[in-house]
């Protein structure tokens, strides 16, 4: 009876976007780490859309990068088209999105994992958690091997008890026909973890050679490509890009769908999981928005070395014959050859309110969880949780305080706080409107917000840290100079201003004051600013934004100050809510169930009223005074 | 948690003549100085020592509101341990409210229920044994606030605020949907249409704010007309309410020939009571003029109290009154419950068609008047009593929140004027939405996300 027995620091279950970041963070922080995957050829797989970033998701990628994560670097190496969305809007909502070469992306991430010290990759399904007295001590694989560990991070994505469905066809596989993970759910339930069932879906892939692009609008990438990673030299990634294509559904498409709606498992009730509203299937769109005469369809390449095209906007779980007719009704797709059918997928996930803000389970010490398994959706949301779970697993082992980001520091903070505090009924997607302080949480300043923290944690090297300090200083000095440099109201200046459509000066003004004028900017004033030092664009961009939007930024900073006061009031884990007088019953139950870490977090729980928060504050103060007297 | 400067009327709001407006917080004295004027016009409160009392005036835009005594208590020797200023007002409820209003406009925030006490405790002023009592205070006041906000749910204020919020939310959702999915939704030319809408919304909010500034309900009170056939006991009812005999009361029908007006106050409301000549068909010229006036007054009234006589049959005169009443908000009093009953509540309700609350009272025995006051109170705070369908904002917190909302909308307009990108609009729109939510006790929660997904077909 000789079983395999290994001793490691951290076990990561799953090698998707969460798992990769989690494992890399742990290994880079010196933890002996093993990452399990059901298929080593599917590391960092993108089973759905072939892009990274987009509105608010681009912010997450930047933040992961600023903390020392891998996603940004990896997409910079493997993208085939890049676009900055919302360029005409304010800097807070500029969002980078890149089309990935999926195979390249996966291969490249695998190389990084393979080349990372302390990190072992293992193709094996994990079957069981080993938990002793609410402390995780190891995991067991389906082969019976035992890995003793000090922490484990669950990153199973959509693989747990996964089922793919279209029409009458239903297969018990993970995405892309990959093997599902069927064993772990039972072990989780045995350990008191509550499991939900969510669903999502993906459209068909169609052979490029069967598509008539002349009937579609071409969607090109940006002329100047902006990298995701703050470490990537923009010059190094300017390259030829491939195009995406835009076409539309029409009344005929909708008719086909309506006629067959009863054959959709989503509508016939064969799928029970809760699906996301933000990426509805095409049948969902047609039913819910019946007044819309057409819907956009984006045709996106899955990579350079493949003929497969992703049909964005038309995910579906209709039967195969309906799918063929439906896709072929779209202009340009009349002769479409479907390579992979569209399908819906159902999977096990958890209610993330079982987690602390550190992403550790409240009831099982040493067990962490990240990614789609936490009820989120999207590669970027997964990566963001992955790096935080990885950092915190390592810190726990080292006996350090958890690393937490709050809602005023990062989109990552908003994401995790929403997941572990609020009630979610569908896979959670990041959106800029979820961030209260989004003017401060821009994608352009993610490094200024987070790279110092990344350095403290140990994921950012000294070189990058010094570079950041220099950038900070340059920004500060240049702003100071502009606030102090006065421009006289001479005729040359008046002519210059009127040539830019700006009104003349009554008396002298500072350069900063001129930059604040809506029609002017830092760059536009170069001609009347002879003292201007040569500075990199990343510095002058910050200078321009910080001066131009100063009034708005100051207001948000004030709001953040108020917010922090409540966040700083921590609630001890030992609190007994039954002893707090005058709490309403609903509030008492919710507080007991979700054990918020601070007054701020408590105030965001549905069912806890401002009066309850007041009561809680008074109680905590009373306890503090009592302890002081003792 | 907030250490900003707060203010409230800290005596029971009643027509007791004297009342105190209390200000507490870092800027309490600075705020008070902005509204206080000493007799010599030179004295500044900020220069005065702690625990001193100062005579002077409170003024608002150079208009004197009230003659007051101001008590100064500097931190930490005050109830809250913060700087505290107490303004003792003499001019009754209306001027007290105006003093509070001026204080708020000059930098204080309306205090939450129990907030002075909460601060006192959190600042260590009150000892441990009192902590539970503090919690009870907060709770009791919150329940009270909840109750009054619940009664407003039915009211017109709630309806109006909800309507405003819905319009703001719909704009917000559009902007946010476009930011989230720029390839689907374009914002081209949107600023123009938003500007129009915001101007409309800001106007409506201003109207609401003005309703509290100019509200007749606060200045003049609820115009209440007492109707009833001769000798039904109108004047006795009025007198009981006034607790003193001012109208002439006799047993001879038709003694009140003209119209009498008196003002009473309870629970923060002013009631203008108008006693009228009894309505009956008459040839007496003097009395006829009186009756005409009564009908006319009733038509202008905010509230009609119809006094019926339970010791007599419902007759032609009663029917005529019921006809007048049908157009109005009214309460029916079945008077003379001390005498043998001829007409019962049920009989009367049949005539009334069930539209009006009927209370049984006895002016002689002073029975049923608490119910009457409660009925008026509830009708007022639920928005049932209003003037020509105008809506009235009745408390300082609501008003402050409305002002916040208005300021936020003004900032949106400024952003539009300055050609700021659209995402800046939504920051101030959200603030406006949040402020309006405070009035009706609704938090933002997932409203925006739900609106986005509900209205816009999102995602690929």
mmCIF file of N, CA and C in Angstrom, chain A residues 95-151:
data_model
loop_
_atom_site.group_PDB
_atom_site.id
_atom_site.type_symbol
_atom_site.label_atom_id
_atom_site.label_comp_id
_atom_site.label_asym_id
_atom_site.label_seq_id
_atom_site.Cartn_x
_atom_site.Cartn_y
_atom_site.Cartn_z
ATOM 1 N N UNK A 95 -10.566 52.497 -21.937
ATOM 2 C CA UNK A 95 -10.400 51.086 -21.609
ATOM 3 C C UNK A 95 -9.716 50.362 -22.754
ATOM 4 N N UNK A 96 -8.696 49.651 -22.408
ATOM 5 C CA UNK A 96 -7.913 48.951 -23.417
ATOM 6 C C UNK A 96 -8.514 47.567 -23.658
ATOM 7 N N UNK A 97 -8.573 47.175 -24.942
ATOM 8 C CA UNK A 97 -9.036 45.818 -25.246
ATOM 9 C C UNK A 97 -8.189 45.256 -26.385
ATOM 10 N N UNK A 98 -7.739 44.068 -26.202
ATOM 11 C CA UNK A 98 -6.906 43.441 -27.244
ATOM 12 C C UNK A 98 -7.495 42.112 -27.658
ATOM 13 N N UNK A 99 -7.438 41.859 -28.969
ATOM 14 C CA UNK A 99 -7.784 40.522 -29.466
ATOM 15 C C UNK A 99 -6.557 39.644 -29.243
ATOM 16 N N UNK A 100 -6.781 38.466 -28.716
ATOM 17 C CA UNK A 100 -5.657 37.571 -28.445
ATOM 18 C C UNK A 100 -5.561 36.485 -29.515
ATOM 19 N N UNK A 101 -4.353 36.042 -29.744
ATOM 20 C CA UNK A 101 -4.210 34.764 -30.422
ATOM 21 C C UNK A 101 -4.325 33.726 -29.319
ATOM 22 N N UNK A 102 -5.475 33.078 -29.286
ATOM 23 C CA UNK A 102 -5.788 32.233 -28.126
ATOM 24 C C UNK A 102 -4.731 31.165 -27.868
ATOM 25 N N UNK A 103 -4.317 30.485 -28.912
ATOM 26 C CA UNK A 103 -3.350 29.393 -28.742
ATOM 27 C C UNK A 103 -2.029 29.951 -28.228
ATOM 28 N N UNK A 104 -1.633 31.088 -28.797
ATOM 29 C CA UNK A 104 -0.398 31.741 -28.366
ATOM 30 C C UNK A 104 -0.482 32.165 -26.905
ATOM 31 N N UNK A 105 -1.623 32.719 -26.566
ATOM 32 C CA UNK A 105 -1.812 33.208 -25.201
ATOM 33 C C UNK A 105 -1.622 32.071 -24.204
ATOM 34 N N UNK A 106 -2.280 30.959 -24.530
ATOM 35 C CA UNK A 106 -2.220 29.790 -23.659
ATOM 36 C C UNK A 106 -0.795 29.231 -23.577
ATOM 37 N N UNK A 107 -0.165 29.071 -24.742
ATOM 38 C CA UNK A 107 1.197 28.520 -24.804
ATOM 39 C C UNK A 107 2.177 29.422 -24.042
ATOM 40 N N UNK A 108 2.039 30.707 -24.259
ATOM 41 C CA UNK A 108 2.952 31.661 -23.651
ATOM 42 C C UNK A 108 2.826 31.656 -22.120
ATOM 43 N N UNK A 109 1.592 31.588 -21.627
ATOM 44 C CA UNK A 109 1.397 31.540 -20.171
ATOM 45 C C UNK A 109 1.969 30.245 -19.612
ATOM 46 N N UNK A 110 1.783 29.164 -20.368
ATOM 47 C CA UNK A 110 2.320 27.886 -19.909
ATOM 48 C C UNK A 110 3.841 27.969 -19.764
ATOM 49 N N UNK A 111 4.499 28.633 -20.727
ATOM 50 C CA UNK A 111 5.953 28.785 -20.655
ATOM 51 C C UNK A 111 6.350 29.537 -19.382
ATOM 52 N N UNK A 112 5.594 30.603 -19.098
ATOM 53 C CA UNK A 112 5.909 31.392 -17.895
ATOM 54 C C UNK A 112 5.803 30.516 -16.652
ATOM 55 N N UNK A 113 4.740 29.756 -16.582
ATOM 56 C CA UNK A 113 4.560 28.870 -15.427
ATOM 57 C C UNK A 113 5.722 27.877 -15.332
ATOM 58 N N UNK A 114 6.029 27.285 -16.473
ATOM 59 C CA UNK A 114 7.085 26.271 -16.495
ATOM 60 C C UNK A 114 8.425 26.845 -16.051
ATOM 61 N N UNK A 115 8.658 28.100 -16.403
ATOM 62 C CA UNK A 115 9.960 28.697 -16.107
ATOM 63 C C UNK A 115 10.023 29.367 -14.734
ATOM 64 N N UNK A 116 8.913 29.311 -13.999
ATOM 65 C CA UNK A 116 8.923 29.962 -12.682
ATOM 66 C C UNK A 116 9.443 29.004 -11.614
ATOM 67 N N UNK A 117 10.379 29.496 -10.867
ATOM 68 C CA UNK A 117 10.940 28.704 -9.772
ATOM 69 C C UNK A 117 9.862 28.396 -8.746
ATOM 70 N N UNK A 118 10.001 27.333 -8.034
ATOM 71 C CA UNK A 118 9.083 26.914 -6.970
ATOM 72 C C UNK A 118 7.729 26.435 -7.484
ATOM 73 N N UNK A 119 7.528 26.447 -8.793
ATOM 74 C CA UNK A 119 6.195 26.129 -9.310
ATOM 75 C C UNK A 119 6.205 24.829 -10.111
ATOM 76 N N UNK A 120 5.374 23.883 -9.724
ATOM 77 C CA UNK A 120 5.236 22.616 -10.445
ATOM 78 C C UNK A 120 3.843 22.534 -11.056
ATOM 79 N N UNK A 121 3.783 22.023 -12.284
ATOM 80 C CA UNK A 121 2.494 21.848 -12.943
ATOM 81 C C UNK A 121 2.154 20.364 -12.906
ATOM 82 N N UNK A 122 0.933 20.065 -12.596
ATOM 83 C CA UNK A 122 0.553 18.655 -12.500
ATOM 84 C C UNK A 122 -0.775 18.450 -13.204
ATOM 85 N N UNK A 123 -0.815 17.525 -14.182
ATOM 86 C CA UNK A 123 -2.077 17.217 -14.844
ATOM 87 C C UNK A 123 -2.794 16.140 -14.056
ATOM 88 N N UNK A 124 -3.760 16.533 -13.320
ATOM 89 C CA UNK A 124 -4.439 15.598 -12.410
ATOM 90 C C UNK A 124 -5.674 16.269 -11.837
ATOM 91 N N UNK A 125 -6.739 15.468 -11.650
ATOM 92 C CA UNK A 125 -7.940 16.045 -11.041
ATOM 93 C C UNK A 125 -7.868 15.922 -9.518
ATOM 94 N N UNK A 126 -8.160 16.992 -8.856
ATOM 95 C CA UNK A 126 -8.199 16.976 -7.392
ATOM 96 C C UNK A 126 -9.578 16.496 -6.956
ATOM 97 N N UNK A 127 -9.593 15.557 -6.025
ATOM 98 C CA UNK A 127 -10.866 14.937 -5.660
ATOM 99 C C UNK A 127 -11.382 15.365 -4.299
ATOM 100 N N UNK A 128 -10.472 15.678 -3.409
ATOM 101 C CA UNK A 128 -10.905 15.887 -2.027
ATOM 102 C C UNK A 128 -10.068 16.943 -1.324
ATOM 103 N N UNK A 129 -10.715 17.651 -0.410
ATOM 104 C CA UNK A 129 -9.963 18.506 0.503
ATOM 105 C C UNK A 129 -9.699 17.712 1.775
ATOM 106 N N UNK A 130 -8.543 17.936 2.359
ATOM 107 C CA UNK A 130 -8.316 17.351 3.679
ATOM 108 C C UNK A 130 -8.366 18.492 4.694
ATOM 109 N N UNK A 131 -9.397 18.460 5.528
ATOM 110 C CA UNK A 131 -9.608 19.542 6.488
ATOM 111 C C UNK A 131 -9.662 18.936 7.882
ATOM 112 N N UNK A 132 -8.836 19.450 8.759
ATOM 113 C CA UNK A 132 -8.882 18.969 10.143
ATOM 114 C C UNK A 132 -9.207 20.130 11.055
ATOM 115 N N UNK A 133 -10.335 20.001 11.745
ATOM 116 C CA UNK A 133 -10.722 21.030 12.714
ATOM 117 C C UNK A 133 -10.739 22.435 12.083
ATOM 118 N N UNK A 134 -11.425 22.552 10.966
ATOM 119 C CA UNK A 134 -11.556 23.825 10.252
ATOM 120 C C UNK A 134 -10.230 24.373 9.720
ATOM 121 N N UNK A 135 -9.229 23.519 9.628
ATOM 122 C CA UNK A 135 -7.966 23.965 9.043
ATOM 123 C C UNK A 135 -7.631 23.059 7.861
ATOM 124 N N UNK A 136 -7.340 23.689 6.733
ATOM 125 C CA UNK A 136 -6.986 22.897 5.569
ATOM 126 C C UNK A 136 -5.552 22.371 5.734
ATOM 127 N N UNK A 137 -5.383 21.059 5.525
ATOM 128 C CA UNK A 137 -4.039 20.495 5.689
ATOM 129 C C UNK A 137 -3.538 19.820 4.424
ATOM 130 N N UNK A 138 -4.398 19.636 3.435
ATOM 131 C CA UNK A 138 -3.927 19.019 2.210
ATOM 132 C C UNK A 138 -5.061 18.721 1.255
ATOM 133 N N UNK A 139 -4.709 18.102 0.122
ATOM 134 C CA UNK A 139 -5.731 17.677 -0.839
ATOM 135 C C UNK A 139 -5.390 16.256 -1.288
ATOM 136 N N UNK A 140 -6.389 15.600 -1.838
ATOM 137 C CA UNK A 140 -6.194 14.256 -2.351
ATOM 138 C C UNK A 140 -6.616 14.265 -3.815
ATOM 139 N N UNK A 141 -5.838 13.598 -4.683
ATOM 140 C CA UNK A 141 -6.187 13.553 -6.101
ATOM 141 C C UNK A 141 -7.030 12.309 -6.386
ATOM 142 N N UNK A 142 -7.573 12.233 -7.592
ATOM 143 C CA UNK A 142 -8.394 11.054 -7.908
ATOM 144 C C UNK A 142 -7.541 9.781 -7.965
ATOM 145 N N UNK A 143 -6.224 9.959 -8.109
ATOM 146 C CA UNK A 143 -5.350 8.786 -8.110
ATOM 147 C C UNK A 143 -5.008 8.356 -6.688
ATOM 148 N N UNK A 144 -5.472 9.139 -5.707
ATOM 149 C CA UNK A 144 -5.218 8.777 -4.316
ATOM 150 C C UNK A 144 -3.989 9.436 -3.723
ATOM 151 N N UNK A 145 -3.240 10.187 -4.557
ATOM 152 C CA UNK A 145 -2.067 10.878 -4.038
ATOM 153 C C UNK A 145 -2.499 11.971 -3.069
ATOM 154 N N UNK A 146 -1.703 12.135 -2.015
ATOM 155 C CA UNK A 146 -2.005 13.168 -1.028
ATOM 156 C C UNK A 146 -0.941 14.249 -1.096
ATOM 157 N N UNK A 147 -1.392 15.492 -1.220
ATOM 158 C CA UNK A 147 -0.480 16.643 -1.177
ATOM 159 C C UNK A 147 -0.759 17.402 0.110
ATOM 160 N N UNK A 148 0.179 17.275 1.048
ATOM 161 C CA UNK A 148 0.038 18.054 2.271
ATOM 162 C C UNK A 148 0.414 19.495 1.950
ATOM 163 N N UNK A 149 -0.352 20.416 2.445
ATOM 164 C CA UNK A 149 -0.038 21.813 2.139
ATOM 165 C C UNK A 149 -0.506 22.727 3.254
ATOM 166 N N UNK A 150 0.004 23.930 3.245
ATOM 167 C CA UNK A 150 -0.379 24.904 4.273
ATOM 168 C C UNK A 150 -1.541 25.774 3.797
ATOM 169 N N UNK A 151 -1.720 25.817 2.489
ATOM 170 C CA UNK A 151 -2.853 26.568 1.943
ATOM 171 C C UNK A 151 -3.224 25.980 0.589
#
